[in-house]
Amino acid sequence: MQGDEIALLLIGGVNYYTGQFLDLKKIAEIGHSKKCVVGIDLAHGAGNIQPDLHASGVDFAAWCTYKYLNSGPGSLGGVFVHEKHAKDKDLPRFAGWWNHNKETRFNMRQPFDVMEGAEGWQLSNPPILSMAAIKASLDLFDTVGMDALREKSEKLTGYFEFLIEQIASDDIQIITPVNPKERGCQLSIQVKNADKSLHEKLTAHHIITDWREPDVIRCAPVPLYTSFEDVYRLVSVLKKLL
Ligand SMILES: *Cc1c(COP(=O)(O)O)cnc(C)c1O
């Protein structure tokens, strides 16, 4: 109803709470039908799913690198700008010397000459130590390849889901979509009448999960460094605690 009043549709591509991976193409089509600019937050998507951003038609996407991309907190963000906007130098932006044409950047003269593509949205100096962490991580991603990672991820999360379903209890329910195409590696498990102490007990067993109020535990078996045995151990401990 309010589509015509909306300038920007900005939405998480992988929902942080449920782990649902949304249909980006459909979101882009709906947004564009109302002339909204469509942007996707891929904080939980980058390094986790294959968003196929160009084909989706979204106008832009942005993500942090400290989750699946392993850079550590306080590190760089990433941005995707769709090719259809790459050469539009009139788009408003934070202008500074890091998005100015590299050839003439240090001449310090008018007029401002913005670079094409995502480079034209860069801001200021990148932090070198954080970049080193990203480089080391992305080299691993390059070596393994996203296709192989996704293949393992679907199996690993599928195995996790299978084990959770074996816990015969009405108190727990997976709220992440069942279809592997509609999720990344994370499963969000709703636990009736539980509180954060469940998460703390898992932590005491050296199992790193995340608690979200009021009653959801988020578990992300990251394929790059999580084994099937790790997943088995998590579910065994969870079962005992429940
Ligand atoms: C982690 C996260 C971000 C990244 O935020 P920062 O300001 O880079 O820490 C953005 N959106 C969501 C939904 C996130 O979970």
PDB file of C-alpha atoms in Angstrom, residues 9-206:
ATOM      1  CA  LEU A   9      14.028  -0.826   0.420  1.00  0.00           C
ATOM      2  CA  LEU A  10      16.897  -2.044   2.602  1.00  0.00           C
ATOM      3  CA  ILE A  11      16.599  -5.567   3.890  1.00  0.00           C
ATOM      4  CA  GLY A  12      18.767  -8.353   5.276  1.00  0.00           C
ATOM      5  CA  GLY A  13      19.400 -10.937   2.523  1.00  0.00           C
ATOM      6  CA  VAL A  14      19.918 -13.617   5.163  1.00  0.00           C
ATOM      7  CA  ASN A  15      17.818 -12.816   8.194  1.00  0.00           C
ATOM      8  CA  TYR A  16      20.013 -12.640  11.296  1.00  0.00           C
ATOM      9  CA  TYR A  17      17.338 -14.156  13.568  1.00  0.00           C
ATOM     10  CA  THR A  18      15.795 -16.969  11.540  1.00  0.00           C
ATOM     11  CA  GLY A  19      18.643 -17.641   9.113  1.00  0.00           C
ATOM     12  CA  GLN A  20      16.234 -17.372   6.183  1.00  0.00           C
ATOM     13  CA  PHE A  21      17.838 -16.529   2.836  1.00  0.00           C
ATOM     14  CA  LEU A  22      15.335 -14.407   0.966  1.00  0.00           C
ATOM     15  CA  ASP A  23      14.619 -14.419  -2.753  1.00  0.00           C
ATOM     16  CA  LEU A  24      16.609 -11.331  -3.770  1.00  0.00           C
ATOM     17  CA  LYS A  25      15.303 -11.296  -7.307  1.00  0.00           C
ATOM     18  CA  LYS A  26      11.717 -11.197  -6.126  1.00  0.00           C
ATOM     19  CA  ILE A  27      12.517  -8.415  -3.651  1.00  0.00           C
ATOM     20  CA  ALA A  28      14.221  -6.419  -6.406  1.00  0.00           C
ATOM     21  CA  GLU A  29      11.233  -6.871  -8.719  1.00  0.00           C
ATOM     22  CA  ILE A  30       8.730  -5.808  -6.071  1.00  0.00           C
ATOM     23  CA  GLY A  31      10.844  -2.811  -5.008  1.00  0.00           C
ATOM     24  CA  HIS A  32      11.472  -1.676  -8.554  1.00  0.00           C
ATOM     25  CA  SER A  33       7.787  -1.976  -9.435  1.00  0.00           C
ATOM     26  CA  LYS A  34       7.258   0.843  -6.920  1.00  0.00           C
ATOM     27  CA  LYS A  35      10.387   2.723  -8.055  1.00  0.00           C
ATOM     28  CA  CYS A  36      12.225   2.017  -4.788  1.00  0.00           C
ATOM     29  CA  VAL A  37      15.991   1.705  -4.702  1.00  0.00           C
ATOM     30  CA  VAL A  38      16.700  -1.842  -3.475  1.00  0.00           C
ATOM     31  CA  GLY A  39      19.646  -2.534  -1.165  1.00  0.00           C
ATOM     32  CA  ILE A  40      20.575  -5.786   0.557  1.00  0.00           C
ATOM     33  CA  ASP A  41      22.373  -6.183   3.891  1.00  0.00           C
ATOM     34  CA  LEU A  42      24.572  -9.234   3.438  1.00  0.00           C
ATOM     35  CA  ALA A  43      26.205  -9.224   6.882  1.00  0.00           C
ATOM     36  CA  HIS A  44      24.957 -12.799   7.328  1.00  0.00           C
ATOM     37  CA  GLY A  45      25.272 -13.667   3.661  1.00  0.00           C
ATOM     38  CA  ALA A  46      28.847 -12.876   2.640  1.00  0.00           C
ATOM     39  CA  GLY A  47      30.859 -16.088   2.702  1.00  0.00           C
ATOM     40  CA  ASN A  48      27.750 -18.079   3.643  1.00  0.00           C
ATOM     41  CA  ILE A  49      25.452 -18.181   0.621  1.00  0.00           C
ATOM     42  CA  GLN A  50      25.791 -17.372  -3.097  1.00  0.00           C
ATOM     43  CA  PRO A  51      23.581 -14.334  -3.606  1.00  0.00           C
ATOM     44  CA  ASP A  52      24.207 -13.909  -7.359  1.00  0.00           C
ATOM     45  CA  LEU A  53      23.811 -10.174  -6.905  1.00  0.00           C
ATOM     46  CA  HIS A  54      24.183  -9.122 -10.519  1.00  0.00           C
ATOM     47  CA  ALA A  55      21.474 -11.490 -11.749  1.00  0.00           C
ATOM     48  CA  SER A  56      19.192 -10.557  -8.850  1.00  0.00           C
ATOM     49  CA  GLY A  57      19.022  -6.990 -10.153  1.00  0.00           C
ATOM     50  CA  VAL A  58      19.333  -5.352  -6.714  1.00  0.00           C
ATOM     51  CA  ASP A  59      20.794  -1.862  -6.885  1.00  0.00           C
ATOM     52  CA  PHE A  60      23.402  -2.361  -4.203  1.00  0.00           C
ATOM     53  CA  ALA A  61      24.456  -4.573  -1.326  1.00  0.00           C
ATOM     54  CA  ALA A  62      26.753  -4.106   1.652  1.00  0.00           C
ATOM     55  CA  TRP A  63      28.295  -6.440   4.178  1.00  0.00           C
ATOM     56  CA  CYS A  64      30.751  -6.642   7.031  1.00  0.00           C
ATOM     57  CA  THR A  65      33.711  -9.015   6.862  1.00  0.00           C
ATOM     58  CA  TYR A  66      33.914 -10.138  10.479  1.00  0.00           C
ATOM     59  CA  LYS A  67      31.328 -12.917  10.411  1.00  0.00           C
ATOM     60  CA  TYR A  68      31.745 -15.667   7.780  1.00  0.00           C
ATOM     61  CA  LEU A  69      34.682 -13.801   6.234  1.00  0.00           C
ATOM     62  CA  ASN A  70      36.754 -14.078   9.438  1.00  0.00           C
ATOM     63  CA  SER A  71      38.348 -10.628   9.546  1.00  0.00           C
ATOM     64  CA  GLY A  72      37.693  -9.822  13.219  1.00  0.00           C
ATOM     65  CA  PRO A  73      35.573  -6.964  14.607  1.00  0.00           C
ATOM     66  CA  GLY A  74      36.209  -3.397  13.518  1.00  0.00           C
ATOM     67  CA  SER A  75      37.270  -4.500  10.074  1.00  0.00           C
ATOM     68  CA  LEU A  76      36.267  -3.336   6.611  1.00  0.00           C
ATOM     69  CA  GLY A  77      32.860  -3.402   4.992  1.00  0.00           C
ATOM     70  CA  GLY A  78      32.216  -4.512   1.441  1.00  0.00           C
ATOM     71  CA  VAL A  79      29.905  -3.042  -1.163  1.00  0.00           C
ATOM     72  CA  PHE A  80      28.310  -4.152  -4.415  1.00  0.00           C
ATOM     73  CA  VAL A  81      26.961  -1.573  -6.832  1.00  0.00           C
ATOM     74  CA  HIS A  82      24.984  -2.944  -9.748  1.00  0.00           C
ATOM     75  CA  GLU A  83      26.541  -2.460 -13.168  1.00  0.00           C
ATOM     76  CA  LYS A  84      23.528  -0.429 -14.269  1.00  0.00           C
ATOM     77  CA  HIS A  85      24.697   2.311 -11.861  1.00  0.00           C
ATOM     78  CA  ALA A  86      28.434   1.834 -12.377  1.00  0.00           C
ATOM     79  CA  LYS A  87      28.925   4.759 -14.734  1.00  0.00           C
ATOM     80  CA  ASP A  88      26.382   7.143 -13.267  1.00  0.00           C
ATOM     81  CA  LYS A  89      28.625   9.791 -11.770  1.00  0.00           C
ATOM     82  CA  ASP A  90      25.703  11.963 -10.744  1.00  0.00           C
ATOM     83  CA  LEU A  91      24.496   9.617  -8.025  1.00  0.00           C
ATOM     84  CA  PRO A  92      24.850  11.376  -4.676  1.00  0.00           C
ATOM     85  CA  ARG A  93      27.566   9.928  -2.440  1.00  0.00           C
ATOM     86  CA  PHE A  94      30.069  10.748   0.290  1.00  0.00           C
ATOM     87  CA  ALA A  95      32.777  12.185  -1.918  1.00  0.00           C
ATOM     88  CA  GLY A  96      36.399  12.099  -0.852  1.00  0.00           C
ATOM     89  CA  TRP A  97      39.867  11.493  -2.164  1.00  0.00           C
ATOM     90  CA  TRP A  98      39.478   7.694  -2.050  1.00  0.00           C
ATOM     91  CA  ASN A  99      36.754   7.654  -4.659  1.00  0.00           C
ATOM     92  CA  HIS A 100      38.534  10.163  -6.900  1.00  0.00           C
ATOM     93  CA  ASN A 101      40.246   9.018 -10.131  1.00  0.00           C
ATOM     94  CA  LYS A 102      43.564   7.424  -9.068  1.00  0.00           C
ATOM     95  CA  GLU A 103      45.546   9.033 -11.891  1.00  0.00           C
ATOM     96  CA  THR A 104      44.829  12.561 -10.769  1.00  0.00           C
ATOM     97  CA  ARG A 105      44.006  12.008  -7.091  1.00  0.00           C
ATOM     98  CA  PHE A 106      47.087  13.779  -5.809  1.00  0.00           C
ATOM     99  CA  ASN A 107      46.813  16.785  -8.080  1.00  0.00           C
ATOM    100  CA  MET A 108      44.210  18.071  -5.633  1.00  0.00           C
ATOM    101  CA  ARG A 109      42.349  20.013  -8.314  1.00  0.00           C
ATOM    102  CA  GLN A 110      38.736  20.602  -9.194  1.00  0.00           C
ATOM    103  CA  PRO A 111      36.598  19.184 -10.579  1.00  0.00           C
ATOM    104  CA  PHE A 112      35.971  16.082  -8.506  1.00  0.00           C
ATOM    105  CA  ASP A 113      36.424  13.078 -10.818  1.00  0.00           C
ATOM    106  CA  VAL A 114      34.688  10.053  -9.318  1.00  0.00           C
ATOM    107  CA  MET A 115      35.764   6.523 -10.273  1.00  0.00           C
ATOM    108  CA  GLU A 116      33.359   4.125 -11.967  1.00  0.00           C
ATOM    109  CA  GLY A 117      31.980   1.043 -10.232  1.00  0.00           C
ATOM    110  CA  ALA A 118      32.065   0.158  -6.559  1.00  0.00           C
ATOM    111  CA  GLU A 119      35.452   1.896  -6.222  1.00  0.00           C
ATOM    112  CA  GLY A 120      33.567   5.136  -6.588  1.00  0.00           C
ATOM    113  CA  TRP A 121      32.041   4.546  -3.152  1.00  0.00           C
ATOM    114  CA  GLN A 122      35.283   3.914  -1.272  1.00  0.00           C
ATOM    115  CA  LEU A 123      35.885   6.013   1.800  1.00  0.00           C
ATOM    116  CA  SER A 124      39.219   6.817   3.315  1.00  0.00           C
ATOM    117  CA  ASN A 125      42.256   4.632   4.015  1.00  0.00           C
ATOM    118  CA  PRO A 126      41.744   0.914   4.548  1.00  0.00           C
ATOM    119  CA  PRO A 127      43.126  -0.471   7.845  1.00  0.00           C
ATOM    120  CA  ILE A 128      46.137  -2.599   6.885  1.00  0.00           C
ATOM    121  CA  LEU A 129      46.015  -5.147   9.735  1.00  0.00           C
ATOM    122  CA  SER A 130      42.340  -5.846   9.077  1.00  0.00           C
ATOM    123  CA  MET A 131      43.064  -6.125   5.356  1.00  0.00           C
ATOM    124  CA  ALA A 132      45.737  -8.736   6.114  1.00  0.00           C
ATOM    125  CA  ALA A 133      43.165 -10.866   7.955  1.00  0.00           C
ATOM    126  CA  ILE A 134      40.678 -10.530   5.090  1.00  0.00           C
ATOM    127  CA  LYS A 135      43.363 -11.421   2.547  1.00  0.00           C
ATOM    128  CA  ALA A 136      44.335 -14.580   4.448  1.00  0.00           C
ATOM    129  CA  SER A 137      40.677 -15.566   4.762  1.00  0.00           C
ATOM    130  CA  LEU A 138      39.723 -14.807   1.150  1.00  0.00           C
ATOM    131  CA  ASP A 139      42.742 -16.810  -0.053  1.00  0.00           C
ATOM    132  CA  LEU A 140      41.223 -19.819   1.731  1.00  0.00           C
ATOM    133  CA  PHE A 141      37.844 -19.140   0.136  1.00  0.00           C
ATOM    134  CA  ASP A 142      39.561 -18.939  -3.260  1.00  0.00           C
ATOM    135  CA  THR A 143      41.403 -22.211  -2.672  1.00  0.00           C
ATOM    136  CA  VAL A 144      38.273 -24.101  -1.638  1.00  0.00           C
ATOM    137  CA  GLY A 145      35.738 -22.293  -3.824  1.00  0.00           C
ATOM    138  CA  MET A 146      32.216 -21.250  -2.837  1.00  0.00           C
ATOM    139  CA  ASP A 147      30.626 -24.154  -4.743  1.00  0.00           C
ATOM    140  CA  ALA A 148      32.485 -26.716  -2.615  1.00  0.00           C
ATOM    141  CA  LEU A 149      31.816 -24.755   0.562  1.00  0.00           C
ATOM    142  CA  ARG A 150      28.108 -24.592  -0.185  1.00  0.00           C
ATOM    143  CA  GLU A 151      28.052 -28.292  -0.974  1.00  0.00           C
ATOM    144  CA  LYS A 152      29.571 -29.126   2.411  1.00  0.00           C
ATOM    145  CA  SER A 153      27.413 -26.501   4.097  1.00  0.00           C
ATOM    146  CA  GLU A 154      24.166 -28.045   2.838  1.00  0.00           C
ATOM    147  CA  LYS A 155      25.270 -31.475   4.047  1.00  0.00           C
ATOM    148  CA  LEU A 156      26.522 -30.213   7.395  1.00  0.00           C
ATOM    149  CA  THR A 157      23.403 -28.184   8.170  1.00  0.00           C
ATOM    150  CA  GLY A 158      21.218 -31.008   6.822  1.00  0.00           C
ATOM    151  CA  TYR A 159      22.973 -33.402   9.208  1.00  0.00           C
ATOM    152  CA  PHE A 160      22.509 -30.932  12.057  1.00  0.00           C
ATOM    153  CA  GLU A 161      18.803 -30.639  11.246  1.00  0.00           C
ATOM    154  CA  PHE A 162      18.474 -34.434  11.108  1.00  0.00           C
ATOM    155  CA  LEU A 163      20.061 -34.811  14.566  1.00  0.00           C
ATOM    156  CA  ILE A 164      17.889 -32.079  16.075  1.00  0.00           C
ATOM    157  CA  GLU A 165      14.787 -33.798  14.715  1.00  0.00           C
ATOM    158  CA  GLN A 166      15.852 -36.976  16.540  1.00  0.00           C
ATOM    159  CA  ILE A 167      15.465 -35.174  19.856  1.00  0.00           C
ATOM    160  CA  ALA A 168      11.931 -36.191  20.603  1.00  0.00           C
ATOM    161  CA  SER A 169      10.740 -33.107  22.429  1.00  0.00           C
ATOM    162  CA  ASP A 170       7.880 -30.697  21.807  1.00  0.00           C
ATOM    163  CA  ASP A 171       9.961 -27.994  23.442  1.00  0.00           C
ATOM    164  CA  ILE A 172      12.278 -27.440  20.531  1.00  0.00           C
ATOM    165  CA  GLN A 173      11.521 -26.257  17.050  1.00  0.00           C
ATOM    166  CA  ILE A 174      13.728 -25.191  14.169  1.00  0.00           C
ATOM    167  CA  ILE A 175      12.485 -21.843  12.824  1.00  0.00           C
ATOM    168  CA  THR A 176      14.879 -21.740   9.841  1.00  0.00           C
ATOM    169  CA  PRO A 177      13.393 -22.809   6.471  1.00  0.00           C
ATOM    170  CA  VAL A 178      13.728 -26.504   5.620  1.00  0.00           C
ATOM    171  CA  ASN A 179      14.641 -25.885   1.974  1.00  0.00           C
ATOM    172  CA  PRO A 180      18.469 -25.638   1.689  1.00  0.00           C
ATOM    173  CA  LYS A 181      18.035 -22.972  -1.026  1.00  0.00           C
ATOM    174  CA  GLU A 182      16.298 -20.762   1.519  1.00  0.00           C
ATOM    175  CA  ARG A 183      18.998 -20.826   4.167  1.00  0.00           C
ATOM    176  CA  GLY A 184      22.721 -20.622   4.738  1.00  0.00           C
ATOM    177  CA  CYS A 185      24.531 -22.693   7.329  1.00  0.00           C
ATOM    178  CA  GLN A 186      22.689 -21.307  10.385  1.00  0.00           C
ATOM    179  CA  LEU A 187      19.841 -23.053  12.140  1.00  0.00           C
ATOM    180  CA  SER A 188      17.830 -21.076  14.665  1.00  0.00           C
ATOM    181  CA  ILE A 189      16.277 -23.283  17.287  1.00  0.00           C
ATOM    182  CA  GLN A 190      13.415 -22.092  19.423  1.00  0.00           C
ATOM    183  CA  VAL A 191      13.493 -23.678  22.870  1.00  0.00           C
ATOM    184  CA  LYS A 192      10.334 -23.353  24.949  1.00  0.00           C
ATOM    185  CA  ASN A 193      10.841 -22.015  28.478  1.00  0.00           C
ATOM    186  CA  ALA A 194      14.597 -21.743  28.026  1.00  0.00           C
ATOM    187  CA  ASP A 195      16.734 -18.750  28.874  1.00  0.00           C
ATOM    188  CA  LYS A 196      20.257 -17.567  28.291  1.00  0.00           C
ATOM    189  CA  SER A 197      21.633 -20.067  30.794  1.00  0.00           C
ATOM    190  CA  LEU A 198      21.230 -22.751  28.115  1.00  0.00           C
ATOM    191  CA  HIS A 199      23.664 -20.848  25.927  1.00  0.00           C
ATOM    192  CA  GLU A 200      26.016 -20.363  28.876  1.00  0.00           C
ATOM    193  CA  LYS A 201      26.019 -24.096  29.583  1.00  0.00           C
ATOM    194  CA  LEU A 202      26.862 -24.838  25.952  1.00  0.00           C
ATOM    195  CA  THR A 203      29.703 -22.328  26.182  1.00  0.00           C
ATOM    196  CA  ALA A 204      31.003 -24.153  29.266  1.00  0.00           C
ATOM    197  CA  HIS A 205      31.236 -27.208  26.996  1.00  0.00           C
ATOM    198  CA  HIS A 206      33.300 -25.107  24.560  1.00  0.00           C
TER     199      HIS A 206
END
